[in-house]
Short mmCIF file of C-alpha atoms and ligand atoms in Angstrom, two decimals:
data_model
loop_
_atom_site.label_atom_id
_atom_site.label_comp_id
_atom_site.label_asym_id
_atom_site.label_seq_id
_atom_site.Cartn_x
_atom_site.Cartn_y
_atom_site.Cartn_z
CA UNK J 175 2.40 36.52 -23.64
CA UNK J 176 0.72 34.34 -21.21
CA UNK J 177 2.08 30.89 -20.31
CA UNK J 178 -0.78 29.58 -22.23
CA UNK J 179 0.05 31.31 -25.45
CA UNK J 180 3.55 31.13 -25.26
CA UNK J 181 3.34 27.14 -25.52
CA UNK J 182 1.99 27.68 -28.98
CA UNK J 183 4.29 30.94 -29.99
CA UNK J 184 7.28 31.32 -27.75
CA UNK J 185 10.72 30.08 -28.66
CA UNK J 186 10.82 29.64 -32.44
CA UNK J 187 7.40 28.52 -33.67
CA UNK J 188 7.63 29.02 -37.26
CA UNK J 189 10.12 28.16 -40.03
CA UNK J 190 12.41 31.28 -40.62
CA UNK J 191 13.08 29.91 -44.09
CA UNK J 192 9.98 29.22 -45.65
CA UNK J 193 6.97 30.54 -43.08
CA UNK J 194 5.90 26.91 -42.32
CA UNK J 195 3.87 27.33 -39.08
CA UNK J 196 6.00 24.35 -37.89
CA UNK J 197 9.72 24.27 -37.47
CA UNK J 198 10.61 21.43 -39.69
CA UNK J 199 13.00 18.22 -39.14
CA UNK J 200 16.41 19.78 -40.19
CA UNK J 201 17.86 16.53 -40.55
CA UNK J 202 21.23 17.27 -41.57
CA UNK J 203 25.01 16.74 -39.97
CA UNK J 204 26.44 19.60 -41.34
CA UNK J 205 25.95 23.04 -43.19
CA UNK J 206 27.00 24.57 -46.13
CA UNK J 207 29.39 27.67 -45.05
CA UNK J 208 29.61 30.86 -47.42
CA UNK J 209 33.32 31.83 -46.58
CA UNK J 210 36.60 30.42 -45.32
CA UNK J 211 36.95 31.26 -41.59
CA UNK J 212 33.83 32.87 -41.38
CA UNK J 213 31.47 32.53 -38.54
CA UNK J 214 27.99 30.88 -39.87
CA UNK J 215 25.00 30.67 -37.84
CA UNK J 216 25.02 26.63 -38.09
CA UNK J 217 28.40 24.53 -38.97
CA UNK J 218 27.53 21.04 -36.99
CA UNK J 219 24.62 19.84 -35.53
CA UNK J 220 26.05 18.58 -32.33
CA UNK J 221 26.73 22.35 -31.98
CA UNK J 222 23.74 23.61 -33.20
CA UNK J 223 20.41 22.72 -35.09
CA UNK J 224 17.61 24.88 -36.11
CA UNK J 225 14.73 22.11 -34.82
CA UNK J 226 16.58 21.71 -31.44
CA UNK J 227 16.90 25.16 -31.39
CA UNK J 228 13.49 25.76 -31.49
CA UNK J 229 12.87 23.87 -28.90
CA UNK J 230 15.53 24.83 -26.35
CA UNK J 231 14.20 28.30 -27.06
CA UNK J 232 10.57 27.37 -26.14
CA UNK J 233 11.72 25.81 -22.59
CA UNK J 234 13.97 28.76 -22.14
CA UNK J 235 10.79 31.14 -22.53
CA UNK J 236 8.47 28.77 -20.79
CA UNK J 237 10.73 28.41 -17.72
CA UNK J 238 11.52 32.35 -17.62
CA UNK J 239 15.20 31.49 -17.76
CA UNK J 240 18.21 32.75 -19.93
CA UNK J 241 19.22 29.76 -22.06
CA UNK J 242 17.46 26.45 -23.04
CA UNK J 243 19.23 23.19 -23.96
CA UNK J 244 17.65 19.87 -25.40
CA UNK J 245 19.48 16.42 -24.49
CA UNK J 246 19.14 13.03 -25.81
CA UNK J 247 17.11 12.05 -22.09
CA UNK J 248 16.76 13.32 -18.94
CA UNK J 249 19.20 11.57 -17.37
CA UNK J 250 21.79 13.18 -20.28
CA UNK J 251 20.54 16.50 -18.98
CA UNK J 252 21.18 15.76 -15.40
CA UNK J 253 24.90 14.22 -16.01
CA UNK J 254 25.86 17.20 -18.23
CA UNK J 255 24.55 19.62 -15.36
CA UNK J 256 26.85 17.53 -13.22
CA UNK J 257 29.80 18.35 -15.03
CA UNK J 258 29.75 21.65 -14.10
CA UNK J 259 31.31 20.59 -11.14
CA UNK J 260 35.18 19.31 -10.55
CA UNK J 261 37.02 16.42 -8.17
CA UNK J 262 36.31 17.60 -4.44
CA UNK J 263 33.46 19.47 -5.16
CA UNK J 264 30.55 18.71 -2.68
CA UNK J 265 26.66 18.57 -3.51
CA UNK J 266 23.71 18.19 -1.15
CA UNK J 267 20.87 15.91 -2.78
CA UNK J 268 17.45 15.84 -1.80
CA UNK J 269 16.79 12.05 0.00
CA UNK J 270 14.00 11.18 -2.10
CA UNK J 271 15.51 11.76 -6.03
CA UNK J 272 14.47 9.87 -9.36
CA UNK J 273 16.28 6.43 -9.03
CA UNK J 274 18.30 7.13 -12.04
CA UNK J 275 19.56 10.11 -10.47
CA UNK J 276 20.76 8.49 -7.18
CA UNK J 277 22.13 5.55 -9.21
CA UNK J 278 24.00 8.20 -11.50
CA UNK J 279 25.44 9.74 -8.48
CA UNK J 280 26.40 6.62 -6.76
CA UNK J 281 27.72 4.68 -9.23
CA UNK J 282 29.22 7.29 -11.74
CA UNK J 283 29.80 10.71 -10.31
CA UNK J 284 31.39 9.70 -6.71
CA UNK J 285 33.51 7.44 -8.62
CA UNK J 286 34.76 10.66 -10.16
CA UNK J 287 35.29 12.15 -7.41
CA UNK J 288 32.62 14.36 -6.64
CA UNK J 289 31.11 14.09 -2.93
CA UNK J 290 27.16 14.52 -2.07
CA UNK J 291 25.14 13.97 1.04
CA UNK J 292 21.82 13.27 0.61
CA UNK J 293 19.45 15.21 2.98
CA UNK J 294 15.44 15.61 3.49
CA UNK J 295 15.23 19.04 1.80
CA UNK J 296 11.87 19.63 2.99
CA UNK J 297 13.99 20.20 6.69
CA UNK J 298 16.21 23.40 6.00
CA UNK J 299 18.32 23.23 9.04
CA UNK J 300 19.41 20.01 7.83
CA UNK J 301 20.17 21.27 4.30
CA UNK J 302 22.41 23.98 6.18
CA UNK J 303 23.89 21.98 8.54
CA UNK J 304 24.88 19.85 5.53
CA UNK J 305 27.08 22.83 3.65
CA UNK J 306 31.06 22.50 3.82
CA UNK J 307 33.50 24.93 2.72
CA UNK J 308 33.74 22.67 -0.43
CA UNK J 309 29.66 22.78 -1.21
CA UNK J 310 28.45 23.97 -4.40
CA UNK J 311 25.39 23.17 -5.24
CA UNK J 312 21.68 21.79 -3.57
CA UNK J 313 19.94 19.58 -6.20
CA UNK J 314 16.49 18.75 -5.39
CA UNK J 315 12.98 17.27 -6.85
CA UNK J 316 9.71 19.19 -5.58
CA UNK J 317 7.21 16.66 -5.43
CA UNK J 318 9.16 14.00 -4.97
CA UNK J 319 8.25 10.57 -6.46
CA UNK J 320 6.43 8.64 -5.23
CA UNK J 321 5.68 10.39 -2.07
CA UNK J 322 4.66 13.97 -3.33
CA UNK J 323 6.98 15.42 -0.53
CA UNK J 324 7.29 19.52 -0.95
CA UNK J 325 10.31 21.32 -0.59
CA UNK J 326 10.25 25.04 -0.49
CA UNK J 327 12.25 26.02 -3.58
CA UNK J 328 12.43 29.64 -2.71
CA UNK J 329 13.64 29.51 1.01
CA UNK J 330 16.16 26.73 -0.32
CA UNK J 331 17.29 28.97 -3.27
CA UNK J 332 17.86 31.89 -0.27
CA UNK J 333 20.02 29.53 1.65
CA UNK J 334 21.84 28.39 -1.11
CA UNK J 335 22.48 31.72 -2.19
CA UNK J 336 23.76 33.09 1.14
CA UNK J 337 26.20 30.43 0.99
CA UNK J 338 27.14 30.65 -2.69
CA UNK J 339 25.86 27.50 -3.93
CA UNK J 340 23.44 27.06 -7.41
CA UNK J 341 19.92 25.51 -6.78
CA UNK J 342 19.66 23.06 -9.39
CA UNK J 343 15.20 21.68 -9.42
CA UNK J 344 14.41 18.57 -11.36
CA UNK J 345 11.16 20.17 -12.37
CA UNK J 346 9.95 16.62 -14.29
CA UNK J 347 6.66 16.14 -11.86
CA UNK J 348 5.32 19.62 -12.16
CA UNK J 349 6.12 21.13 -15.69
CA UNK J 350 6.69 24.97 -15.87
CA UNK J 351 2.85 24.82 -16.37
CA UNK J 352 2.84 24.24 -12.63
CA UNK J 353 5.75 25.67 -11.05
CA UNK J 354 8.80 27.66 -12.44
CA UNK J 355 11.73 27.24 -10.13
CA UNK J 356 13.90 30.21 -11.82
CA UNK J 357 11.23 32.47 -10.88
CA UNK J 358 11.40 31.20 -7.06
CA UNK J 359 15.56 32.29 -6.85
CA UNK J 360 16.53 28.52 -8.53
CA UNK J 361 19.47 28.64 -10.91
CA UNK J 362 19.21 25.76 -13.06
CA UNK J 363 15.70 23.69 -14.17
CA UNK J 364 16.34 20.55 -15.53
CA UNK J 365 13.67 17.82 -17.13
CA UNK J 366 13.28 14.63 -18.18
CA UNK J 367 11.02 15.52 -21.21
CA UNK J 368 10.22 12.11 -21.70
CA UNK J 369 7.26 12.37 -19.05
CA UNK J 370 4.76 15.63 -19.39
CA UNK J 371 6.61 17.52 -21.80
CA UNK J 372 6.38 15.03 -24.30
CA UNK J 373 3.56 13.68 -22.95
CA UNK J 374 2.55 10.90 -25.31
CA UNK J 375 5.11 7.99 -24.05
CA UNK J 376 6.79 8.11 -27.49
CA UNK J 377 10.06 9.78 -26.65
CA UNK J 378 12.81 10.06 -24.67
CA UNK J 379 14.46 13.50 -24.21
CA UNK J 380 15.98 16.03 -21.26
CA UNK J 381 16.23 19.61 -20.90
CA UNK J 382 18.14 21.89 -18.85
CA UNK J 383 17.37 25.65 -18.32
CA UNK J 384 19.70 28.19 -16.93
CA UNK J 385 18.76 31.27 -14.92
CA UNK J 386 21.55 33.63 -16.47
CA UNK J 387 23.85 33.77 -19.20
CA UNK J 388 26.84 33.03 -17.66
CA UNK J 389 25.86 29.77 -16.55
CA UNK J 390 23.84 29.26 -19.94
CA UNK J 391 27.21 29.41 -21.70
CA UNK J 392 28.80 26.73 -19.39
CA UNK J 393 26.32 24.74 -20.33
CA UNK J 394 25.99 25.53 -23.90
CA UNK J 395 29.99 24.37 -23.85
CA UNK J 396 29.66 21.19 -22.13
CA UNK J 397 26.45 20.37 -23.91
CA UNK J 398 28.66 20.49 -27.31
CA UNK J 399 31.65 19.03 -25.40
CA UNK J 400 30.23 15.68 -24.21
CA UNK J 401 27.70 15.62 -26.92
CA UNK J 402 24.55 13.97 -25.49
CA UNK J 403 22.36 16.24 -27.50
CA UNK J 404 18.43 15.39 -28.68
CA UNK J 405 18.27 14.79 -32.86
CA UNK J 406 16.19 16.83 -35.13
CA UNK J 407 13.48 14.31 -35.26
CA UNK J 408 12.98 14.19 -31.29
CA UNK J 409 13.04 17.99 -31.11
CA UNK J 410 10.26 18.15 -33.43
CA UNK J 411 8.09 15.35 -31.57
CA UNK J 412 8.93 17.35 -28.59
CA UNK J 413 8.08 20.65 -29.54
CA UNK J 414 4.66 19.49 -30.76
CA UNK J 415 4.13 17.85 -27.23
CA UNK J 416 4.97 20.53 -25.63
CA UNK J 417 2.15 22.82 -27.57
CA UNK J 418 -0.79 21.05 -25.91
CA UNK J 419 0.67 20.69 -22.28
CA UNK J 420 -1.79 23.37 -20.83
CA UNK J 421 -5.17 21.47 -21.99
CA UNK J 422 -3.43 17.94 -21.05
CA UNK J 423 -2.51 19.49 -17.40
CA UNK J 424 -5.64 20.47 -16.65
CA UNK J 425 -7.26 16.97 -17.64
CA UNK J 426 -4.42 15.46 -15.85
CA UNK J 427 -5.40 17.35 -12.62
CA UNK J 428 -9.06 16.92 -13.22
CA UNK J 429 -9.24 13.29 -13.46
CA UNK J 430 -6.81 13.27 -10.41
CA UNK J 431 -8.82 15.10 -8.28
CA UNK J 432 -11.81 12.99 -9.14
CA UNK J 433 -9.65 9.62 -8.32
CA UNK J 434 -8.32 11.43 -5.21
CA UNK J 435 -12.18 11.93 -3.93
CA UNK J 436 -12.65 8.23 -5.02
CA UNK J 437 -10.17 6.80 -2.87
CA UNK J 438 -10.75 9.33 -0.02
CA UNK J 439 -14.43 7.77 0.17
CA UNK J 440 -13.27 4.25 0.39
CA UNK J 441 -12.45 2.45 3.30
CA UNK J 442 -10.07 -0.12 1.73
CA UNK J 443 -7.64 2.55 0.93
CA UNK J 444 -4.68 3.68 3.75
CA UNK J 445 -2.55 6.87 3.11
CA UNK J 446 -3.21 8.95 0.00
CA UNK J 447 -0.15 11.19 -1.39
CA UNK J 448 -1.45 13.94 -3.49
CA UNK J 449 -0.49 17.63 -3.14
CA UNK J 450 -4.03 19.20 -3.40
CA UNK J 451 -4.51 17.55 0.37
CA UNK J 452 -4.93 20.58 2.89
CA UNK J 453 -3.54 18.13 5.59
CA UNK J 454 -0.76 16.89 4.17
CA UNK J 455 2.88 18.70 5.33
CA UNK J 456 3.95 21.39 3.13
CA UNK J 457 0.17 22.08 1.72
CA UNK J 458 1.01 26.09 2.41
CA UNK J 459 3.88 26.05 0.59
CA UNK J 460 1.95 24.06 -2.71
CA UNK J 461 -0.18 27.18 -2.34
CA UNK J 462 2.72 29.06 -2.49
CA UNK J 463 5.07 28.16 -5.28
CA UNK J 464 2.77 25.66 -7.34
CA UNK J 465 -0.26 26.69 -9.69
CA UNK J 466 -2.28 23.29 -9.61
CA UNK J 467 -1.23 19.94 -8.17
CA UNK J 468 -0.59 17.86 -11.42
CA UNK J 469 -1.57 13.80 -12.27
CA UNK J 470 0.56 12.03 -10.10
CA UNK J 471 -0.78 10.33 -7.02
CA UNK J 472 0.03 7.63 -4.98
CA UNK J 473 -1.54 5.79 -2.54
CA UNK J 474 -1.68 2.34 -0.29
CA UNK J 475 -3.87 -0.64 -0.01
CA UNK J 476 -4.95 -1.42 3.62
CA UNK J 477 -3.62 -4.81 4.80
CA UNK J 478 -5.45 -7.75 3.76
CA UNK J 479 -5.78 -6.60 0.35
CA UNK J 480 -3.53 -8.08 -2.33
CA UNK J 481 -1.55 -5.43 -4.35
CA UNK J 482 -0.81 -8.22 -7.03
CA UNK J 483 -4.53 -8.70 -7.28
CA UNK J 484 -6.00 -5.33 -7.81
CA UNK J 485 -3.10 -4.35 -10.10
CA UNK J 486 -3.54 -7.34 -12.61
CA UNK J 487 -7.65 -6.47 -12.58
CA UNK J 488 -6.94 -3.05 -13.63
CA UNK J 489 -7.80 -3.22 -17.30
CA UNK J 490 -7.78 0.17 -18.81
CA UNK J 491 -5.20 1.69 -16.22
CA UNK J 492 -1.58 -0.06 -17.89
CA UNK J 493 1.00 -1.22 -15.57
CA UNK J 494 4.30 0.26 -16.66
CA UNK J 495 7.04 2.82 -15.31
CA UNK J 496 7.36 5.84 -16.60
CA UNK J 497 4.94 8.88 -16.12
CA UNK J 498 3.26 11.95 -17.56
CA UNK J 499 1.54 10.59 -20.83
CA UNK J 500 -2.18 10.82 -21.98
CA UNK J 501 -2.76 7.23 -20.86
CA UNK J 502 -3.32 6.10 -17.38
CA UNK J 503 -0.34 4.21 -15.90
CA UNK J 504 0.06 2.29 -12.72
CA UNK J 505 3.21 1.10 -10.78
CA UNK J 506 4.22 -0.35 -7.74
CA UNK J 507 7.40 1.31 -6.33
CA UNK J 508 8.34 -1.30 -4.01
CA UNK J 509 8.80 -3.98 -6.77
CA UNK J 510 9.56 -1.64 -10.10
CA UNK J 511 11.00 2.34 -9.58
CA UNK J 512 12.24 1.77 -6.42
CA UNK J 513 13.20 -1.90 -6.09
CA UNK J 514 17.25 -1.22 -6.38
CA UNK J 515 16.69 0.56 -3.03
CA UNK J 516 17.31 -1.46 0.17
CA UNK J 517 14.33 -2.95 1.76
CA UNK J 518 15.32 -1.30 5.29
CA UNK J 519 15.96 2.27 3.62
CA UNK J 520 12.80 1.92 1.43
CA UNK J 521 10.29 1.40 4.53
CA UNK J 522 12.11 3.62 6.68
CA UNK J 523 11.24 6.53 3.72
CA UNK J 524 7.80 5.58 3.59
CA UNK J 525 7.46 3.60 0.46
CA UNK J 526 5.73 0.50 1.68
CA UNK J 527 5.16 -2.91 0.04
CA UNK J 528 1.25 -1.78 -0.39
CA UNK J 529 2.40 1.63 -2.24
CA UNK J 530 0.73 2.12 -5.55
CA UNK J 531 1.85 5.09 -7.79
CA UNK J 532 -0.60 6.32 -10.41
CA UNK J 533 0.29 8.57 -13.33
CA UNK J 534 -3.09 9.65 -14.38
CA UNK J 535 -3.90 9.96 -17.88
CA UNK J 536 -6.75 12.39 -19.83
CA UNK J 537 -9.10 9.25 -20.16
CA UNK J 538 -12.70 10.27 -19.01
CA UNK J 539 -12.55 10.26 -15.37
CA UNK J 540 -15.85 8.24 -14.99
CA UNK J 541 -13.68 5.44 -16.75
CA UNK J 542 -10.69 5.49 -14.84
CA UNK J 543 -13.06 5.45 -11.50
CA UNK J 544 -14.86 2.32 -12.41
CA UNK J 545 -11.56 0.37 -13.44
CA UNK J 546 -10.24 1.17 -9.91
CA UNK J 547 -13.59 0.16 -8.57
CA UNK J 548 -13.54 -3.22 -10.22
CA UNK J 549 -9.70 -3.98 -9.09
CA UNK J 550 -10.32 -3.18 -5.45
CA UNK J 551 -13.18 -5.50 -5.49
CA UNK J 552 -10.95 -8.28 -6.72
CA UNK J 553 -8.10 -7.09 -4.46
C1 PLP W 263 12.40 9.92 -15.38
C2 PLP W 263 12.93 11.01 -14.71
C3 PLP W 263 14.13 11.17 -15.08
C4 PLP W 263 15.22 10.71 -16.08
O1 PLP W 263 14.78 10.97 -17.50
P1 PLP W 263 15.18 9.96 -18.63
O2 PLP W 263 14.29 10.86 -19.80
O3 PLP W 263 14.51 9.06 -17.94
O4 PLP W 263 16.45 9.86 -18.89
C5 PLP W 263 14.70 12.37 -14.20
N1 PLP W 263 14.01 12.96 -13.35
C6 PLP W 263 12.69 12.51 -12.94
C7 PLP W 263 12.07 12.93 -11.93
C8 PLP W 263 12.20 11.54 -13.73
O5 PLP W 263 10.82 11.04 -13.61
#
């Protein structure tokens, strides 16, 4: 089955009990058991629920993994993956990961005795130098948020395997439509399905896929033990969202390319960050590991223009956090998503006060460009 067909038919796509063409919402906590001491397929919905199982098998198949798991949020999914490790274990983390992941690491996991070193994962030598005797994993995002930095998943996974480390990739920005980290040698993929996979800003969910069965058993055990599962209603909504991933991603990318061309031609715009830029560092890796460029783009207004006036004069593009939905969203990382990073570190990392991040939706491209043009004129 090709990827676009899998979106509709992979995993469990119909109800096995009735033939309904959509898996229903099995709104139940428990299941009648036929015999005492038997081993029923379902016994309690934290452990297993048919609606959740349908979306778990779907993401498993989309990422070409051995097992998939659905959680109440991306953060819950990431937390559960980190509980694979024990006090004293060391993990190498990309220096440009999602703010909530940074917070989870620094204010929760370090307190529980996990050790972390943050490294620019574009730099293989730096990653190699960070490996210690107690290192157990490399955790990264690519492309990163908001500067679209690209790391070489295959090269990192090779380095990880040579050192007996797991490679864990947060694939939220690219989605399996564009990039499949397990095919490139990674061991675990995590998602905030609240973004492109759900795709409509109407749901918070997280997903994990493991490359092999053994890791799948471990994550399954932890999912049940910790209990941060996705409920049946949101599992259903997520499966419904995922079905249109291919058509949405095509439209996101088309619009983002149009906006990229417009911004490039306008001399009021400074740096632009989008993976389709052949002059950007990492473009060779993009060509190798990504099947497209996605719908996230960041750019800077030149000095002298007002970011505040620009943002407040957008009428179609909505000022909001989050990303990956059908409607276009804009945010200013320095004030919003990355506001908790100390200014000195933030500026050093390239996230300037003039940087604007767009999550380009699937509206008509010319309407989006007109909105940007109008706001620029007033900035
Ligand atoms: C949003 C996001 C998360 C966190 O997911 P939630 O569903 O909001 O908990 C993790 N990683 C990335 C890259 C994200 O964008």
